[in-house]
Amino acid sequence: MSEIKLMKGNEALAEAAIRVGADAYFGYPITPQSEVIEYLMSEKPEERTGMVVLQAESEVAAINMVYGAASTGKKVMTSSSSPGISLKLEGISYLAGAELPAVIVNVVRGGPGLGTIQPSQADYNQAVKGGGHGDYKLYVLAPASVQEMADFVEDAFDIAFKYRAPVMILSDGLIGQMMEKVSFKDQMERLSDKEIIKRYDDWAVTGKTERKRNIITSLDLQPEKMEARVGRLMDKYKRMEKEDLRFEKIECDDAEYLFVAYGSSARIAQKAVKLAREKGLKVGLLRPITLFPYPKQQLFELADQVKGILSVELNTGQMVEDVRLAVEHKVPVEHFGRTGGIIHTPEEVLEALEQKIINEHGRTRHHKTRESSIL
Amino acid sequence: MTEEIIIAGFGGQGVLSMGKILAYSGIMQDEEVSWMPSYGPEMRGGTANVTVILSDERISSPYLKVYDTAIILNQQSMDKFEESVKPGGVLIYEPNGIHHHPTRTDIDIYQIEANRIATEMGNKKIFNMVVLGAYLKIKPIVKLENVIEGLKKSLPERYHHLIPLNEEAIAKGTQSIVSYKVEKQVLS
């Protein structure tokens, strides 16, 4: 480990991209993630490691450059914020279909449309439920600190190459813009072309030699072949669920009530846990670190222990649907979150738990009606 | 120990960099730190604020509703953040340009005339370091030597010759902070 630095989340992510030996970054600036490309440009990674950093003419161009570079077995990354990710979705679907490894970073801002440049978690559904067209999923990592913005770059590339699949780091304006302590691993060497051929010769387009031709495409007009391809993708996602699920339990052992929150909301909810315990309320926090795969089984089991669950998200209620699916109506599940770029305070989060779960359901312990689950 | 601080004022007053130096000073003595700015168009000409937390524990929320200390450098920030100081907490403000002085009696209030001091020292840019010095008099949470180390870390090398001036500004701030009694305001 090297010296401790004070950095913004976006800068830490950019530095980590250089350190893990990424071959290329293609991007286009947008608030609140522009520090990623600003930092990469100012660090001159072409001098440090030979890494290519290019500002493309648009987000669409950037994601297609990612497709091209990933086809050759290179470690390649792009980043943007919400409206820019919408533009990249076609390319992301193609990456998934063509089974290419790549890392895509979304530093989420409020939407829909151009929305706001302030923090939001309103792209949960887009990240987790596909977003682009077709039967595919992204492995989604949700950092909750500047250190994780750095650490998850390496983790994301590991997963991307393990499964030959695009991986998303789903951050937000709060984690991207805040500064915290961060330390980095030592510089990893970029793979040589020889090493890439050795490792990925069975699929990557590295220049044909004696081997059979490798073709990168997401197109299969023969139904049986296409169904086999989709099946192969589903097998990967099942394996991700089995082998690469990540979550963190905070004060869950004796919890009677539970927050579920990821990313910036998890940090805020963690403080709400502390405030609750100061008041004598036994509250815990389940933080999904991966949003796909999702800690379904852990939630299912916690539902036997707690009296109610509040899903805390900077949106109008997206992840709460997955919490409800996991819990299977064993206990009441409600949502709380602010939008428009307003960030909920720990006090507000605790108040929401008291109002929506403890007071509302504490009296009757009955499941709520169908109507009340509609926003 | 956990100290939760909001620093708020105009863009250009050095609010964000003061927070950064404080955070760096915390790192120099092995504290956990977080620095959460307001960002976006409001930074240009409008108000700027930053939440800084120093703690010997892992920091949970970097975004807060109430603070141990509010450092307030313009009227808009006074209107917004006076109520956000925890009971028993500290409010430090620069009285220049403040029309409505604080009125709370359940917190400790101090004034620092950082504008005047910085002008007298011949460099208005060290305004924020005068304020930092004032703050450290009331809350000596970081040692001066660590602040100097923090300055070295956060200032580009080409500005390092200004560190003695910054040190002087911190000392002036430490000497010049005065307690403010709300009663006086009511009587006058």
PDB file of N, CA and C in Angstrom, chain B residues 92 110-114 117 121 126-144 147-148 166-179:
ATOM      1  N   ILE B  92     -19.094  30.184  14.606  1.00  0.00           N
ATOM      2  CA  ILE B  92     -18.073  31.217  14.402  1.00  0.00           C
ATOM      3  C   ILE B  92     -18.452  31.968  13.141  1.00  0.00           C
ATOM      4  N   TYR B 110     -18.994  33.092  18.361  1.00  0.00           N
ATOM      5  CA  TYR B 110     -17.752  33.876  18.287  1.00  0.00           C
ATOM      6  C   TYR B 110     -17.706  34.650  16.982  1.00  0.00           C
ATOM      7  N   GLN B 111     -16.983  35.785  17.035  1.00  0.00           N
ATOM      8  CA  GLN B 111     -16.765  36.575  15.818  1.00  0.00           C
ATOM      9  C   GLN B 111     -15.283  36.581  15.470  1.00  0.00           C
ATOM     10  N   ILE B 112     -15.003  36.567  14.177  1.00  0.00           N
ATOM     11  CA  ILE B 112     -13.631  36.776  13.720  1.00  0.00           C
ATOM     12  C   ILE B 112     -13.672  37.758  12.550  1.00  0.00           C
ATOM     13  N   GLU B 113     -12.991  38.878  12.713  1.00  0.00           N
ATOM     14  CA  GLU B 113     -12.983  39.888  11.651  1.00  0.00           C
ATOM     15  C   GLU B 113     -11.881  39.566  10.651  1.00  0.00           C
ATOM     16  N   ALA B 114     -12.090  38.501   9.947  1.00  0.00           N
ATOM     17  CA  ALA B 114     -11.035  37.974   9.065  1.00  0.00           C
ATOM     18  C   ALA B 114     -10.792  38.888   7.866  1.00  0.00           C
ATOM     19  N   ILE B 117      -8.518  41.714   9.057  1.00  0.00           N
ATOM     20  CA  ILE B 117      -7.169  41.217   9.372  1.00  0.00           C
ATOM     21  C   ILE B 117      -6.409  40.880   8.085  1.00  0.00           C
ATOM     22  N   MET B 121      -3.075  42.598   6.600  1.00  0.00           N
ATOM     23  CA  MET B 121      -1.872  41.799   6.312  1.00  0.00           C
ATOM     24  C   MET B 121      -1.463  41.937   4.849  1.00  0.00           C
ATOM     25  N   ILE B 126      -5.644  35.286   2.146  1.00  0.00           N
ATOM     26  CA  ILE B 126      -5.394  34.486   3.356  1.00  0.00           C
ATOM     27  C   ILE B 126      -6.540  34.601   4.358  1.00  0.00           C
ATOM     28  N   PHE B 127      -7.630  35.258   3.883  1.00  0.00           N
ATOM     29  CA  PHE B 127      -8.864  35.359   4.673  1.00  0.00           C
ATOM     30  C   PHE B 127      -9.236  34.022   5.324  1.00  0.00           C
ATOM     31  N   ASN B 128      -9.245  32.984   4.523  1.00  0.00           N
ATOM     32  CA  ASN B 128      -9.729  31.699   5.060  1.00  0.00           C
ATOM     33  C   ASN B 128      -8.780  31.116   6.109  1.00  0.00           C
ATOM     34  N   MET B 129      -7.506  31.451   6.003  1.00  0.00           N
ATOM     35  CA  MET B 129      -6.561  30.928   6.993  1.00  0.00           C
ATOM     36  C   MET B 129      -6.716  31.665   8.329  1.00  0.00           C
ATOM     37  N   VAL B 130      -7.114  32.947   8.266  1.00  0.00           N
ATOM     38  CA  VAL B 130      -7.428  33.679   9.499  1.00  0.00           C
ATOM     39  C   VAL B 130      -8.615  32.999  10.185  1.00  0.00           C
ATOM     40  N   VAL B 131      -9.613  32.655   9.382  1.00  0.00           N
ATOM     41  CA  VAL B 131     -10.802  31.982   9.933  1.00  0.00           C
ATOM     42  C   VAL B 131     -10.412  30.620  10.528  1.00  0.00           C
ATOM     43  N   LEU B 132      -9.549  29.907   9.813  1.00  0.00           N
ATOM     44  CA  LEU B 132      -9.116  28.593  10.303  1.00  0.00           C
ATOM     45  C   LEU B 132      -8.400  28.734  11.648  1.00  0.00           C
ATOM     46  N   GLY B 133      -7.536  29.760  11.746  1.00  0.00           N
ATOM     47  CA  GLY B 133      -6.831  30.007  13.009  1.00  0.00           C
ATOM     48  C   GLY B 133      -7.804  30.273  14.137  1.00  0.00           C
ATOM     49  N   ALA B 134      -8.833  31.070  13.827  1.00  0.00           N
ATOM     50  CA  ALA B 134      -9.857  31.393  14.829  1.00  0.00           C
ATOM     51  C   ALA B 134     -10.552  30.119  15.291  1.00  0.00           C
ATOM     52  N   TYR B 135     -10.911  29.277  14.325  1.00  0.00           N
ATOM     53  CA  TYR B 135     -11.592  28.016  14.644  1.00  0.00           C
ATOM     54  C   TYR B 135     -10.731  27.138  15.543  1.00  0.00           C
ATOM     55  N   LEU B 136      -9.443  27.070  15.219  1.00  0.00           N
ATOM     56  CA  LEU B 136      -8.552  26.176  15.973  1.00  0.00           C
ATOM     57  C   LEU B 136      -8.315  26.659  17.401  1.00  0.00           C
ATOM     58  N   LYS B 137      -8.520  27.977  17.612  1.00  0.00           N
ATOM     59  CA  LYS B 137      -8.437  28.499  18.988  1.00  0.00           C
ATOM     60  C   LYS B 137      -9.565  27.885  19.831  1.00  0.00           C
ATOM     61  N   ILE B 138     -10.764  27.813  19.235  1.00  0.00           N
ATOM     62  CA  ILE B 138     -11.930  27.311  19.967  1.00  0.00           C
ATOM     63  C   ILE B 138     -11.945  25.784  19.991  1.00  0.00           C
ATOM     64  N   LYS B 139     -11.582  25.172  18.861  1.00  0.00           N
ATOM     65  CA  LYS B 139     -11.586  23.709  18.750  1.00  0.00           C
ATOM     66  C   LYS B 139     -10.198  23.236  18.295  1.00  0.00           C
ATOM     67  N   PRO B 140      -9.286  23.104  19.238  1.00  0.00           N
ATOM     68  CA  PRO B 140      -7.919  22.699  18.834  1.00  0.00           C
ATOM     69  C   PRO B 140      -7.849  21.211  18.483  1.00  0.00           C
ATOM     70  N   ILE B 141      -8.623  20.813  17.474  1.00  0.00           N
ATOM     71  CA  ILE B 141      -8.719  19.385  17.143  1.00  0.00           C
ATOM     72  C   ILE B 141      -7.535  18.900  16.316  1.00  0.00           C
ATOM     73  N   VAL B 142      -6.869  19.827  15.648  1.00  0.00           N
ATOM     74  CA  VAL B 142      -5.657  19.428  14.928  1.00  0.00           C
ATOM     75  C   VAL B 142      -4.501  20.307  15.382  1.00  0.00           C
ATOM     76  N   LYS B 143      -3.319  19.709  15.451  1.00  0.00           N
ATOM     77  CA  LYS B 143      -2.134  20.453  15.891  1.00  0.00           C
ATOM     78  C   LYS B 143      -1.646  21.352  14.764  1.00  0.00           C
ATOM     79  N   LEU B 144      -1.078  22.503  15.139  1.00  0.00           N
ATOM     80  CA  LEU B 144      -0.623  23.482  14.146  1.00  0.00           C
ATOM     81  C   LEU B 144       0.368  22.843  13.167  1.00  0.00           C
ATOM     82  N   VAL B 147      -1.434  21.137  10.565  1.00  0.00           N
ATOM     83  CA  VAL B 147      -2.049  22.059   9.613  1.00  0.00           C
ATOM     84  C   VAL B 147      -1.007  22.473   8.569  1.00  0.00           C
ATOM     85  N   ILE B 148       0.200  22.761   9.030  1.00  0.00           N
ATOM     86  CA  ILE B 148       1.265  23.160   8.100  1.00  0.00           C
ATOM     87  C   ILE B 148       1.565  22.006   7.127  1.00  0.00           C
ATOM     88  N   ASN B 166       0.680  32.029   5.428  1.00  0.00           N
ATOM     89  CA  ASN B 166      -0.503  31.318   5.898  1.00  0.00           C
ATOM     90  C   ASN B 166      -0.401  31.021   7.393  1.00  0.00           C
ATOM     91  N   GLU B 167       0.795  30.659   7.814  1.00  0.00           N
ATOM     92  CA  GLU B 167       1.013  30.347   9.231  1.00  0.00           C
ATOM     93  C   GLU B 167       0.751  31.590  10.081  1.00  0.00           C
ATOM     94  N   GLU B 168       1.233  32.740   9.563  1.00  0.00           N
ATOM     95  CA  GLU B 168       1.025  34.011  10.255  1.00  0.00           C
ATOM     96  C   GLU B 168      -0.468  34.331  10.336  1.00  0.00           C
ATOM     97  N   ALA B 169      -1.178  34.066   9.239  1.00  0.00           N
ATOM     98  CA  ALA B 169      -2.618  34.339   9.202  1.00  0.00           C
ATOM     99  C   ALA B 169      -3.351  33.472  10.222  1.00  0.00           C
ATOM    100  N   ILE B 170      -2.936  32.211  10.327  1.00  0.00           N
ATOM    101  CA  ILE B 170      -3.551  31.311  11.310  1.00  0.00           C
ATOM    102  C   ILE B 170      -3.327  31.865  12.720  1.00  0.00           C
ATOM    103  N   ALA B 171      -2.093  32.325  12.975  1.00  0.00           N
ATOM    104  CA  ALA B 171      -1.770  32.875  14.300  1.00  0.00           C
ATOM    105  C   ALA B 171      -2.616  34.111  14.591  1.00  0.00           C
ATOM    106  N   LYS B 172      -2.759  34.986  13.612  1.00  0.00           N
ATOM    107  CA  LYS B 172      -3.585  36.199  13.776  1.00  0.00           C
ATOM    108  C   LYS B 172      -5.031  35.823  14.101  1.00  0.00           C
ATOM    109  N   GLY B 173      -5.528  34.825  13.389  1.00  0.00           N
ATOM    110  CA  GLY B 173      -6.904  34.383  13.624  1.00  0.00           C
ATOM    111  C   GLY B 173      -7.074  33.854  15.035  1.00  0.00           C
ATOM    112  N   THR B 174      -6.082  33.082  15.467  1.00  0.00           N
ATOM    113  CA  THR B 174      -6.119  32.510  16.816  1.00  0.00           C
ATOM    114  C   THR B 174      -6.163  33.618  17.881  1.00  0.00           C
ATOM    115  N   GLN B 175      -5.382  34.702  17.618  1.00  0.00           N
ATOM    116  CA  GLN B 175      -5.330  35.796  18.602  1.00  0.00           C
ATOM    117  C   GLN B 175      -6.580  36.674  18.551  1.00  0.00           C
ATOM    118  N   SER B 176      -7.276  36.702  17.435  1.00  0.00           N
ATOM    119  CA  SER B 176      -8.265  37.763  17.216  1.00  0.00           C
ATOM    120  C   SER B 176      -9.716  37.335  17.401  1.00  0.00           C
ATOM    121  N   ILE B 177      -9.961  36.056  17.632  1.00  0.00           N
ATOM    122  CA  ILE B 177     -11.357  35.635  17.765  1.00  0.00           C
ATOM    123  C   ILE B 177     -11.929  36.148  19.088  1.00  0.00           C
ATOM    124  N   VAL B 178     -13.166  36.658  19.033  1.00  0.00           N
ATOM    125  CA  VAL B 178     -13.795  37.181  20.248  1.00  0.00           C
ATOM    126  C   VAL B 178     -15.162  36.525  20.438  1.00  0.00           C
ATOM    127  N   SER B 179     -15.501  36.398  21.702  1.00  0.00           N
ATOM    128  CA  SER B 179     -16.789  35.826  22.041  1.00  0.00           C
ATOM    129  C   SER B 179     -17.890  36.837  21.727  1.00  0.00           C
TER     130      SER B 179
END
